[in-house]
Amino acid sequence: MTASEPLVLGIETSCDETGIGIVRGRTLLSNTISSSMDEHARFGGVVPEVAARAHLEALQPAIAAAVAEAGIALTDVDAVAVTSGPGLAGALMVGIGAAKALAVGLDKPLYAVNHLVGHIAADLLTGEDVDYPTVALLVSGGHTSLLLVRDLVSDVELLGETLDDAAGEAFDKIARILGLPYPGGPEIDRAAAGGDPSAIRFPRGLSRASDMAAHRYDFSFSGLKTAVARWVEQADASGQQVAVADVAASFREAVVDVLVTKALDACAHHGVPRLLLGGGVIANRRLREVALARAAEAGVAVRIPPLSLCTDNGAMIAALASELIASGRPPSRLAFGADSTLPVTQIQVAGEAVG
């Protein structure tokens, strides 16, 4: 194995997407994703047991497809990488079990890595270096986190995170209130396209001066969700027709405003003129627009990986493991498990010694 250009197969099963990625160093060879989103749609959200079962069914064909797309043999890989957490425990266990089996069967080293840090590593697959330190805003269905990354493989600090719903969850719940299908993110985006974002002034959670001391970089969307629900209820009760486009646009604007304001505040406070965006909610058109515009005004450079690498995927997991290998980090021991609340400061899970 060439330490600077290892051939790594990554497995990601933290939620409802079975992601298999293959990278050589920082070169993307394959990014195969099998989503079980349609199976969850009738429940209006991700059901952990359904997700785990879907991973079991999708893993083998996804690995085969990824290997074929990369044009390699499975025995060619230098290392196997897998998400150890955070995520849904049952879903994580499926991926971890498969990764351990592959590593043992192929006699290859195994790297258990952090899902959130993987989102940052995805940007390396664009072919450009990430300058450090950088502030990273990760926004997805399960996570809303603001990080200070001084070094990808050794120093990631959690500045703040959501105290209740993640931004993606809030989109799903508001979509349900407005009678829109699951998943809510793209549906809200479509509905908001014809609406007025200033029509309704919805609250910006944890943005008051009194919140700054304890929750400067934390997020809360439960109050916003309640405010939207009450507005719709009151409109219905008064016989007023609910302007779905205006509600969607005003809700989206509140979420985007909080996310971008706190991210740019972190950049200013820490003297870091760089912001990296990651996670599936970055696909939201308005979020990208506002982040780019306001960052330009603040003199902050914004990095956004291709949207195919923003959603959960195995390529980002392989990319992070590749960086760990290049930095000389030893592989994880086999005695590690799923950690649904793995802290972002733990970039790699070493595993317990055996015997």
mmCIF file of C-alpha atoms in Angstrom:
data_model
loop_
_atom_site.group_PDB
_atom_site.id
_atom_site.type_symbol
_atom_site.label_atom_id
_atom_site.label_comp_id
_atom_site.label_asym_id
_atom_site.label_seq_id
_atom_site.Cartn_x
_atom_site.Cartn_y
_atom_site.Cartn_z
ATOM 1 C CA MET A 1 0.000 0.000 0.000
ATOM 2 C CA THR A 2 1.219 3.495 -0.903
ATOM 3 C CA ALA A 3 0.482 5.628 2.144
ATOM 4 C CA SER A 4 -0.126 8.769 0.093
ATOM 5 C CA GLU A 5 -2.385 7.052 -2.454
ATOM 6 C CA PRO A 6 -4.155 4.166 -0.662
ATOM 7 C CA LEU A 7 -7.042 2.432 -2.397
ATOM 8 C CA VAL A 8 -9.823 2.561 0.194
ATOM 9 C CA LEU A 9 -13.359 1.181 0.165
ATOM 10 C CA GLY A 10 -15.720 3.109 2.453
ATOM 11 C CA ILE A 11 -19.052 1.953 3.886
ATOM 12 C CA GLU A 12 -21.671 4.399 5.188
ATOM 13 C CA THR A 13 -24.931 3.177 6.798
ATOM 14 C CA SER A 14 -25.675 5.762 9.474
ATOM 15 C CA CYS A 15 -29.245 6.483 8.379
ATOM 16 C CA ASP A 16 -31.339 5.618 5.312
ATOM 17 C CA GLU A 17 -28.692 5.587 2.588
ATOM 18 C CA THR A 18 -26.380 2.662 1.908
ATOM 19 C CA GLY A 19 -23.244 4.322 0.593
ATOM 20 C CA ILE A 20 -20.247 2.530 -0.864
ATOM 21 C CA GLY A 21 -17.341 4.654 -2.054
ATOM 22 C CA ILE A 22 -13.934 3.843 -3.432
ATOM 23 C CA VAL A 23 -11.099 6.368 -3.525
ATOM 24 C CA ARG A 24 -7.433 6.263 -4.426
ATOM 25 C CA GLY A 25 -5.833 8.866 -2.219
ATOM 26 C CA ARG A 26 -7.996 11.912 -2.950
ATOM 27 C CA THR A 27 -9.246 10.663 -6.295
ATOM 28 C CA LEU A 28 -12.857 9.498 -6.418
ATOM 29 C CA LEU A 29 -13.286 6.211 -8.281
ATOM 30 C CA SER A 30 -16.809 5.267 -7.269
ATOM 31 C CA ASN A 31 -19.700 6.711 -5.279
ATOM 32 C CA THR A 32 -22.590 4.240 -5.159
ATOM 33 C CA ILE A 33 -25.661 5.099 -3.083
ATOM 34 C CA SER A 34 -28.756 2.984 -2.499
ATOM 35 C CA SER A 35 -31.469 4.948 -0.704
ATOM 36 C CA SER A 36 -34.398 3.471 1.220
ATOM 37 C CA MET A 37 -36.175 6.844 1.291
ATOM 38 C CA ASP A 38 -39.210 5.554 -0.605
ATOM 39 C CA GLU A 39 -39.727 2.875 2.036
ATOM 40 C CA HIS A 40 -39.835 5.529 4.761
ATOM 41 C CA ALA A 41 -42.054 7.958 2.864
ATOM 42 C CA ARG A 42 -45.316 6.320 3.937
ATOM 43 C CA PHE A 43 -44.297 6.780 7.573
ATOM 44 C CA GLY A 44 -43.349 10.429 7.084
ATOM 45 C CA GLY A 45 -39.824 9.880 8.404
ATOM 46 C CA VAL A 46 -37.020 7.386 8.831
ATOM 47 C CA VAL A 47 -37.945 4.195 10.708
ATOM 48 C CA PRO A 48 -34.748 2.706 12.202
ATOM 49 C CA GLU A 49 -35.777 -0.938 11.789
ATOM 50 C CA VAL A 50 -36.755 -0.383 8.163
ATOM 51 C CA ALA A 51 -33.460 1.386 7.512
ATOM 52 C CA ALA A 52 -31.396 -1.442 9.007
ATOM 53 C CA ARG A 53 -33.240 -4.068 6.961
ATOM 54 C CA ALA A 54 -32.777 -2.026 3.795
ATOM 55 C CA HIS A 55 -29.036 -1.799 4.449
ATOM 56 C CA LEU A 56 -28.843 -5.565 4.773
ATOM 57 C CA GLU A 57 -30.527 -5.998 1.406
ATOM 58 C CA ALA A 58 -28.565 -3.272 -0.369
ATOM 59 C CA LEU A 59 -25.011 -3.804 0.858
ATOM 60 C CA GLN A 60 -23.880 -6.702 -1.306
ATOM 61 C CA PRO A 61 -25.205 -5.332 -4.630
ATOM 62 C CA ALA A 62 -23.947 -1.828 -3.739
ATOM 63 C CA ILE A 63 -20.429 -3.135 -3.080
ATOM 64 C CA ALA A 64 -20.481 -5.071 -6.346
ATOM 65 C CA ALA A 65 -21.657 -1.988 -8.253
ATOM 66 C CA ALA A 66 -18.999 0.221 -6.663
ATOM 67 C CA VAL A 67 -16.197 -2.213 -7.447
ATOM 68 C CA ALA A 68 -17.383 -2.487 -11.051
ATOM 69 C CA GLU A 69 -17.615 1.284 -11.432
ATOM 70 C CA ALA A 70 -14.121 1.743 -10.001
ATOM 71 C CA GLY A 71 -12.751 -0.864 -12.392
ATOM 72 C CA ILE A 72 -10.976 -2.821 -9.681
ATOM 73 C CA ALA A 73 -11.169 -6.203 -8.003
ATOM 74 C CA LEU A 74 -12.288 -6.312 -4.393
ATOM 75 C CA THR A 75 -8.934 -7.866 -3.492
ATOM 76 C CA ASP A 76 -7.166 -4.756 -4.825
ATOM 77 C CA VAL A 77 -8.283 -2.501 -1.968
ATOM 78 C CA ASP A 78 -5.633 -1.496 0.550
ATOM 79 C CA ALA A 79 -8.026 -0.744 3.401
ATOM 80 C CA VAL A 80 -11.677 -0.797 4.416
ATOM 81 C CA ALA A 81 -13.353 2.131 6.176
ATOM 82 C CA VAL A 82 -16.717 2.351 7.889
ATOM 83 C CA THR A 83 -18.866 4.833 9.789
ATOM 84 C CA SER A 84 -18.828 3.956 13.483
ATOM 85 C CA GLY A 85 -21.112 6.854 14.478
ATOM 86 C CA PRO A 86 -23.004 9.005 15.052
ATOM 87 C CA GLY A 87 -26.221 7.674 13.553
ATOM 88 C CA LEU A 88 -28.950 5.095 14.057
ATOM 89 C CA ALA A 89 -27.499 2.243 16.122
ATOM 90 C CA GLY A 90 -29.117 -0.597 14.179
ATOM 91 C CA ALA A 91 -28.203 0.897 10.815
ATOM 92 C CA LEU A 92 -24.612 1.483 11.925
ATOM 93 C CA MET A 93 -24.282 -2.120 13.095
ATOM 94 C CA VAL A 94 -25.132 -3.444 9.644
ATOM 95 C CA GLY A 95 -22.360 -1.454 8.006
ATOM 96 C CA ILE A 96 -19.868 -2.244 10.750
ATOM 97 C CA GLY A 97 -20.578 -5.958 10.500
ATOM 98 C CA ALA A 98 -20.042 -5.897 6.746
ATOM 99 C CA ALA A 99 -16.841 -3.869 7.072
ATOM 100 C CA LYS A 100 -15.383 -6.226 9.648
ATOM 101 C CA ALA A 101 -16.232 -9.227 7.486
ATOM 102 C CA LEU A 102 -14.562 -7.634 4.469
ATOM 103 C CA ALA A 103 -11.483 -6.608 6.412
ATOM 104 C CA VAL A 104 -11.021 -10.061 7.915
ATOM 105 C CA GLY A 105 -11.853 -11.899 4.696
ATOM 106 C CA LEU A 106 -9.503 -9.767 2.598
ATOM 107 C CA ASP A 107 -6.879 -9.467 5.372
ATOM 108 C CA LYS A 108 -6.933 -5.683 5.085
ATOM 109 C CA PRO A 109 -6.711 -2.954 7.742
ATOM 110 C CA LEU A 110 -9.982 -1.441 8.944
ATOM 111 C CA TYR A 111 -10.615 2.209 9.845
ATOM 112 C CA ALA A 112 -13.683 3.102 11.907
ATOM 113 C CA VAL A 113 -14.373 6.809 11.463
ATOM 114 C CA ASN A 114 -16.700 9.633 12.432
ATOM 115 C CA HIS A 115 -19.625 10.324 10.115
ATOM 116 C CA LEU A 116 -19.612 14.097 10.678
ATOM 117 C CA VAL A 117 -15.895 14.476 10.033
ATOM 118 C CA GLY A 118 -16.446 12.422 6.898
ATOM 119 C CA HIS A 119 -18.664 15.215 5.552
ATOM 120 C CA ILE A 120 -15.678 17.545 5.821
ATOM 121 C CA ALA A 121 -13.385 15.032 4.105
ATOM 122 C CA ALA A 122 -15.790 14.886 1.150
ATOM 123 C CA ASP A 123 -14.475 18.267 0.027
ATOM 124 C CA LEU A 124 -11.024 16.763 -0.546
ATOM 125 C CA LEU A 125 -12.466 14.722 -3.400
ATOM 126 C CA THR A 126 -12.904 17.911 -5.439
ATOM 127 C CA GLY A 127 -9.156 17.838 -6.060
ATOM 128 C CA GLU A 128 -8.431 20.969 -4.024
ATOM 129 C CA ASP A 129 -6.764 21.184 -0.629
ATOM 130 C CA VAL A 130 -8.746 22.354 2.377
ATOM 131 C CA ASP A 131 -7.011 25.243 4.131
ATOM 132 C CA TYR A 132 -6.956 25.097 7.923
ATOM 133 C CA PRO A 133 -8.369 26.275 10.163
ATOM 134 C CA THR A 134 -11.846 26.304 8.637
ATOM 135 C CA VAL A 135 -15.333 26.580 10.066
ATOM 136 C CA ALA A 136 -17.669 23.811 8.892
ATOM 137 C CA LEU A 137 -21.465 23.959 8.913
ATOM 138 C CA LEU A 138 -22.985 20.496 8.578
ATOM 139 C CA VAL A 139 -26.740 20.423 7.974
ATOM 140 C CA SER A 140 -28.678 17.208 7.393
ATOM 141 C CA GLY A 141 -31.778 15.302 8.419
ATOM 142 C CA GLY A 142 -30.145 14.087 11.602
ATOM 143 C CA HIS A 143 -27.463 16.661 12.379
ATOM 144 C CA THR A 144 -26.993 20.401 12.513
ATOM 145 C CA SER A 145 -23.477 21.110 13.720
ATOM 146 C CA LEU A 146 -21.017 23.977 13.639
ATOM 147 C CA LEU A 147 -17.378 22.891 13.823
ATOM 148 C CA LEU A 148 -13.950 24.491 13.985
ATOM 149 C CA VAL A 149 -11.538 22.291 12.032
ATOM 150 C CA ARG A 150 -7.891 22.990 12.765
ATOM 151 C CA ASP A 151 -6.754 19.684 11.301
ATOM 152 C CA LEU A 152 -8.967 17.056 9.682
ATOM 153 C CA VAL A 153 -7.311 14.024 11.263
ATOM 154 C CA SER A 154 -6.390 15.386 14.685
ATOM 155 C CA ASP A 155 -8.226 18.534 15.770
ATOM 156 C CA VAL A 156 -11.945 19.080 15.234
ATOM 157 C CA GLU A 157 -13.827 21.166 17.817
ATOM 158 C CA LEU A 158 -17.596 21.235 18.236
ATOM 159 C CA LEU A 159 -18.677 24.871 18.502
ATOM 160 C CA GLY A 160 -22.393 24.187 18.602
ATOM 161 C CA GLU A 161 -25.159 21.853 17.547
ATOM 162 C CA THR A 162 -28.920 21.539 17.538
ATOM 163 C CA LEU A 163 -30.586 21.209 20.912
ATOM 164 C CA ASP A 164 -33.709 19.585 19.463
ATOM 165 C CA ASP A 165 -34.705 18.973 15.842
ATOM 166 C CA ALA A 166 -32.042 19.011 13.177
ATOM 167 C CA ALA A 167 -32.772 21.390 10.308
ATOM 168 C CA GLY A 168 -33.705 18.499 8.022
ATOM 169 C CA GLU A 169 -36.172 17.158 10.579
ATOM 170 C CA ALA A 170 -37.753 20.598 10.835
ATOM 171 C CA PHE A 171 -38.234 20.682 7.060
ATOM 172 C CA ASP A 172 -39.904 17.265 7.183
ATOM 173 C CA LYS A 173 -42.275 18.275 9.992
ATOM 174 C CA ILE A 174 -43.278 21.580 8.391
ATOM 175 C CA ALA A 175 -43.863 19.815 5.071
ATOM 176 C CA ARG A 176 -46.276 17.493 6.862
ATOM 177 C CA ILE A 177 -48.098 20.474 8.406
ATOM 178 C CA LEU A 178 -48.438 22.032 4.950
ATOM 179 C CA GLY A 179 -49.657 18.788 3.392
ATOM 180 C CA LEU A 180 -46.497 18.261 1.376
ATOM 181 C CA PRO A 181 -44.880 14.848 0.818
ATOM 182 C CA TYR A 182 -41.797 13.391 2.512
ATOM 183 C CA PRO A 183 -38.918 14.186 2.333
ATOM 184 C CA GLY A 184 -39.731 17.750 3.241
ATOM 185 C CA GLY A 185 -36.541 19.527 2.162
ATOM 186 C CA PRO A 186 -36.997 19.471 -1.610
ATOM 187 C CA GLU A 187 -40.778 19.866 -1.275
ATOM 188 C CA ILE A 188 -40.428 23.016 0.854
ATOM 189 C CA ASP A 189 -37.846 24.302 -1.618
ATOM 190 C CA ARG A 190 -40.249 23.814 -4.524
ATOM 191 C CA ALA A 191 -43.203 25.339 -2.700
ATOM 192 C CA ALA A 192 -41.139 28.311 -1.538
ATOM 193 C CA ALA A 193 -40.050 29.182 -5.066
ATOM 194 C CA GLY A 194 -43.294 31.083 -5.657
ATOM 195 C CA GLY A 195 -43.596 32.554 -2.167
ATOM 196 C CA ASP A 196 -42.576 35.729 -0.355
ATOM 197 C CA PRO A 197 -39.854 35.012 2.249
ATOM 198 C CA SER A 198 -40.756 38.206 4.126
ATOM 199 C CA ALA A 199 -44.505 37.519 4.239
ATOM 200 C CA ILE A 200 -44.393 36.102 7.794
ATOM 201 C CA ARG A 201 -41.757 36.872 10.404
ATOM 202 C CA PHE A 202 -41.154 33.509 12.041
ATOM 203 C CA PRO A 203 -38.799 33.308 15.071
ATOM 204 C CA ARG A 204 -35.056 32.747 14.789
ATOM 205 C CA GLY A 205 -34.208 30.262 17.546
ATOM 206 C CA LEU A 206 -31.396 31.029 20.016
ATOM 207 C CA SER A 207 -30.599 34.309 18.279
ATOM 208 C CA ARG A 208 -31.515 36.813 20.984
ATOM 209 C CA ALA A 209 -28.827 38.664 22.920
ATOM 210 C CA SER A 210 -29.795 36.675 26.033
ATOM 211 C CA ASP A 211 -28.971 33.418 24.231
ATOM 212 C CA MET A 212 -25.449 34.398 23.231
ATOM 213 C CA ALA A 213 -23.603 33.501 26.421
ATOM 214 C CA ALA A 214 -24.718 29.863 26.637
ATOM 215 C CA HIS A 215 -25.892 29.099 23.092
ATOM 216 C CA ARG A 216 -23.992 31.373 20.723
ATOM 217 C CA TYR A 217 -23.379 28.588 18.215
ATOM 218 C CA ASP A 218 -26.209 26.222 19.111
ATOM 219 C CA PHE A 219 -29.394 25.770 17.090
ATOM 220 C CA SER A 220 -33.023 25.184 18.001
ATOM 221 C CA PHE A 221 -35.845 24.682 15.527
ATOM 222 C CA SER A 222 -38.623 23.413 17.811
ATOM 223 C CA GLY A 223 -39.932 26.922 18.531
ATOM 224 C CA LEU A 224 -39.948 27.732 14.833
ATOM 225 C CA LYS A 225 -41.842 24.523 14.096
ATOM 226 C CA THR A 226 -44.441 25.394 16.741
ATOM 227 C CA ALA A 227 -44.798 28.945 15.426
ATOM 228 C CA VAL A 228 -45.477 27.696 11.897
ATOM 229 C CA ALA A 229 -47.976 25.115 13.159
ATOM 230 C CA ARG A 230 -49.862 27.733 15.180
ATOM 231 C CA TRP A 231 -49.918 30.176 12.274
ATOM 232 C CA VAL A 232 -51.440 27.503 10.011
ATOM 233 C CA GLU A 233 -53.958 26.479 12.713
ATOM 234 C CA GLN A 234 -55.056 30.076 13.242
ATOM 235 C CA ALA A 235 -55.413 30.638 9.508
ATOM 236 C CA ASP A 236 -57.567 27.507 9.212
ATOM 237 C CA ALA A 237 -59.683 28.479 12.225
ATOM 238 C CA SER A 238 -60.438 31.911 10.781
ATOM 239 C CA GLY A 239 -61.384 30.472 7.419
ATOM 240 C CA GLN A 240 -58.352 32.069 5.791
ATOM 241 C CA GLN A 241 -56.758 30.194 2.922
ATOM 242 C CA VAL A 242 -53.240 29.148 3.851
ATOM 243 C CA ALA A 243 -50.749 30.581 1.376
ATOM 244 C CA VAL A 244 -48.501 27.516 1.294
ATOM 245 C CA ALA A 245 -45.860 29.225 -0.854
ATOM 246 C CA ASP A 246 -45.543 32.176 1.549
ATOM 247 C CA VAL A 247 -45.441 29.951 4.640
ATOM 248 C CA ALA A 248 -42.822 27.688 3.050
ATOM 249 C CA ALA A 249 -40.691 30.625 1.910
ATOM 250 C CA SER A 250 -40.926 32.403 5.285
ATOM 251 C CA PHE A 251 -40.099 29.203 7.184
ATOM 252 C CA ARG A 252 -37.159 28.437 4.900
ATOM 253 C CA GLU A 253 -35.866 31.995 5.311
ATOM 254 C CA ALA A 254 -35.929 31.674 9.104
ATOM 255 C CA VAL A 255 -33.918 28.442 8.997
ATOM 256 C CA VAL A 256 -31.421 29.795 6.482
ATOM 257 C CA ASP A 257 -31.000 33.065 8.370
ATOM 258 C CA VAL A 258 -30.095 31.304 11.607
ATOM 259 C CA LEU A 259 -27.723 28.830 9.948
ATOM 260 C CA VAL A 260 -25.800 31.437 7.971
ATOM 261 C CA THR A 261 -25.735 34.062 10.732
ATOM 262 C CA LYS A 262 -24.270 31.684 13.289
ATOM 263 C CA ALA A 263 -21.767 30.208 10.828
ATOM 264 C CA LEU A 264 -20.449 33.615 9.790
ATOM 265 C CA ASP A 265 -20.366 34.745 13.426
ATOM 266 C CA ALA A 266 -18.140 31.748 14.162
ATOM 267 C CA CYS A 267 -15.855 32.713 11.278
ATOM 268 C CA ALA A 268 -15.583 36.290 12.568
ATOM 269 C CA HIS A 269 -15.146 35.346 16.230
ATOM 270 C CA HIS A 270 -12.382 32.825 15.494
ATOM 271 C CA GLY A 271 -10.727 34.887 12.775
ATOM 272 C CA VAL A 272 -11.265 32.203 10.137
ATOM 273 C CA PRO A 273 -12.129 33.539 6.659
ATOM 274 C CA ARG A 274 -13.221 30.118 5.397
ATOM 275 C CA LEU A 275 -16.541 28.269 5.614
ATOM 276 C CA LEU A 276 -17.180 24.721 4.453
ATOM 277 C CA LEU A 277 -20.785 23.576 3.943
ATOM 278 C CA GLY A 278 -21.789 19.908 4.055
ATOM 279 C CA GLY A 279 -24.752 17.597 4.610
ATOM 280 C CA GLY A 280 -27.847 16.847 2.577
ATOM 281 C CA VAL A 281 -29.697 20.081 3.438
ATOM 282 C CA ILE A 282 -26.971 22.003 1.589
ATOM 283 C CA ALA A 283 -28.918 20.956 -1.511
ATOM 284 C CA ASN A 284 -31.398 23.674 -0.492
ATOM 285 C CA ARG A 285 -31.070 26.357 -3.139
ATOM 286 C CA ARG A 286 -31.847 29.301 -0.851
ATOM 287 C CA LEU A 287 -29.310 28.191 1.753
ATOM 288 C CA ARG A 288 -26.540 28.131 -0.837
ATOM 289 C CA GLU A 289 -27.580 31.484 -2.280
ATOM 290 C CA VAL A 290 -27.692 33.285 1.068
ATOM 291 C CA ALA A 291 -24.493 31.677 2.341
ATOM 292 C CA LEU A 292 -22.544 32.682 -0.769
ATOM 293 C CA ALA A 293 -23.919 36.231 -0.835
ATOM 294 C CA ARG A 294 -23.475 37.021 2.843
ATOM 295 C CA ALA A 295 -20.075 35.323 3.023
ATOM 296 C CA ALA A 296 -18.847 37.422 0.106
ATOM 297 C CA GLU A 297 -19.927 40.572 1.974
ATOM 298 C CA ALA A 298 -18.032 39.354 5.049
ATOM 299 C CA GLY A 299 -14.906 38.417 3.111
ATOM 300 C CA VAL A 300 -15.341 34.700 3.839
ATOM 301 C CA ALA A 301 -14.549 32.083 1.202
ATOM 302 C CA VAL A 302 -17.174 29.320 0.940
ATOM 303 C CA ARG A 303 -16.513 25.736 -0.094
ATOM 304 C CA ILE A 304 -19.403 23.477 -1.117
ATOM 305 C CA PRO A 305 -18.681 19.929 -2.319
ATOM 306 C CA PRO A 306 -20.702 18.598 -5.278
ATOM 307 C CA LEU A 307 -24.222 17.796 -4.125
ATOM 308 C CA SER A 308 -23.618 14.075 -4.740
ATOM 309 C CA LEU A 309 -20.983 14.254 -1.991
ATOM 310 C CA CYS A 310 -23.081 16.356 0.409
ATOM 311 C CA THR A 311 -25.625 13.654 1.155
ATOM 312 C CA ASP A 312 -24.497 10.627 3.184
ATOM 313 C CA ASN A 313 -22.088 8.567 1.085
ATOM 314 C CA GLY A 314 -19.321 6.014 1.380
ATOM 315 C CA ALA A 315 -16.827 8.097 -0.604
ATOM 316 C CA MET A 316 -16.476 10.638 2.193
ATOM 317 C CA ILE A 317 -15.799 7.812 4.665
ATOM 318 C CA ALA A 318 -13.135 6.372 2.374
ATOM 319 C CA ALA A 319 -11.628 9.850 1.905
ATOM 320 C CA LEU A 320 -11.320 10.391 5.655
ATOM 321 C CA ALA A 321 -9.693 6.992 6.122
ATOM 322 C CA SER A 322 -7.303 7.790 3.257
ATOM 323 C CA GLU A 323 -6.209 10.945 5.092
ATOM 324 C CA LEU A 324 -5.724 8.965 8.306
ATOM 325 C CA ILE A 325 -3.562 6.443 6.464
ATOM 326 C CA ALA A 326 -1.525 9.206 4.805
ATOM 327 C CA SER A 327 -0.893 10.771 8.215
ATOM 328 C CA GLY A 328 0.425 7.469 9.570
ATOM 329 C CA ARG A 329 -2.500 6.576 11.830
ATOM 330 C CA PRO A 330 -2.771 2.869 12.690
ATOM 331 C CA PRO A 331 -5.978 0.998 11.801
ATOM 332 C CA SER A 332 -8.790 0.435 14.263
ATOM 333 C CA ARG A 333 -8.912 -2.768 16.263
ATOM 334 C CA LEU A 334 -11.796 -5.085 15.454
ATOM 335 C CA ALA A 335 -13.347 -4.726 18.905
ATOM 336 C CA PHE A 336 -15.306 -1.546 18.223
ATOM 337 C CA GLY A 337 -19.035 -1.137 17.944
ATOM 338 C CA ALA A 338 -21.690 1.290 16.827
ATOM 339 C CA ASP A 339 -21.786 4.550 18.736
ATOM 340 C CA SER A 340 -24.945 6.494 17.952
ATOM 341 C CA THR A 341 -23.687 9.543 19.871
ATOM 342 C CA LEU A 342 -20.021 9.454 18.855
ATOM 343 C CA PRO A 343 -18.584 12.932 19.594
ATOM 344 C CA VAL A 344 -17.138 14.824 16.644
ATOM 345 C CA THR A 345 -13.860 15.211 18.511
ATOM 346 C CA GLN A 346 -13.321 11.452 18.116
ATOM 347 C CA ILE A 347 -12.312 11.343 14.471
ATOM 348 C CA GLN A 348 -11.299 7.680 14.482
ATOM 349 C CA VAL A 349 -12.481 4.907 16.766
ATOM 350 C CA ALA A 350 -9.500 2.817 17.845
ATOM 351 C CA GLY A 351 -11.477 -0.030 19.371
ATOM 352 C CA GLU A 352 -10.659 -1.955 22.514
ATOM 353 C CA ALA A 353 -7.669 -4.246 22.756
ATOM 354 C CA VAL A 354 -8.540 -7.932 22.619
ATOM 355 C CA GLY A 355 -7.038 -10.462 25.004
#
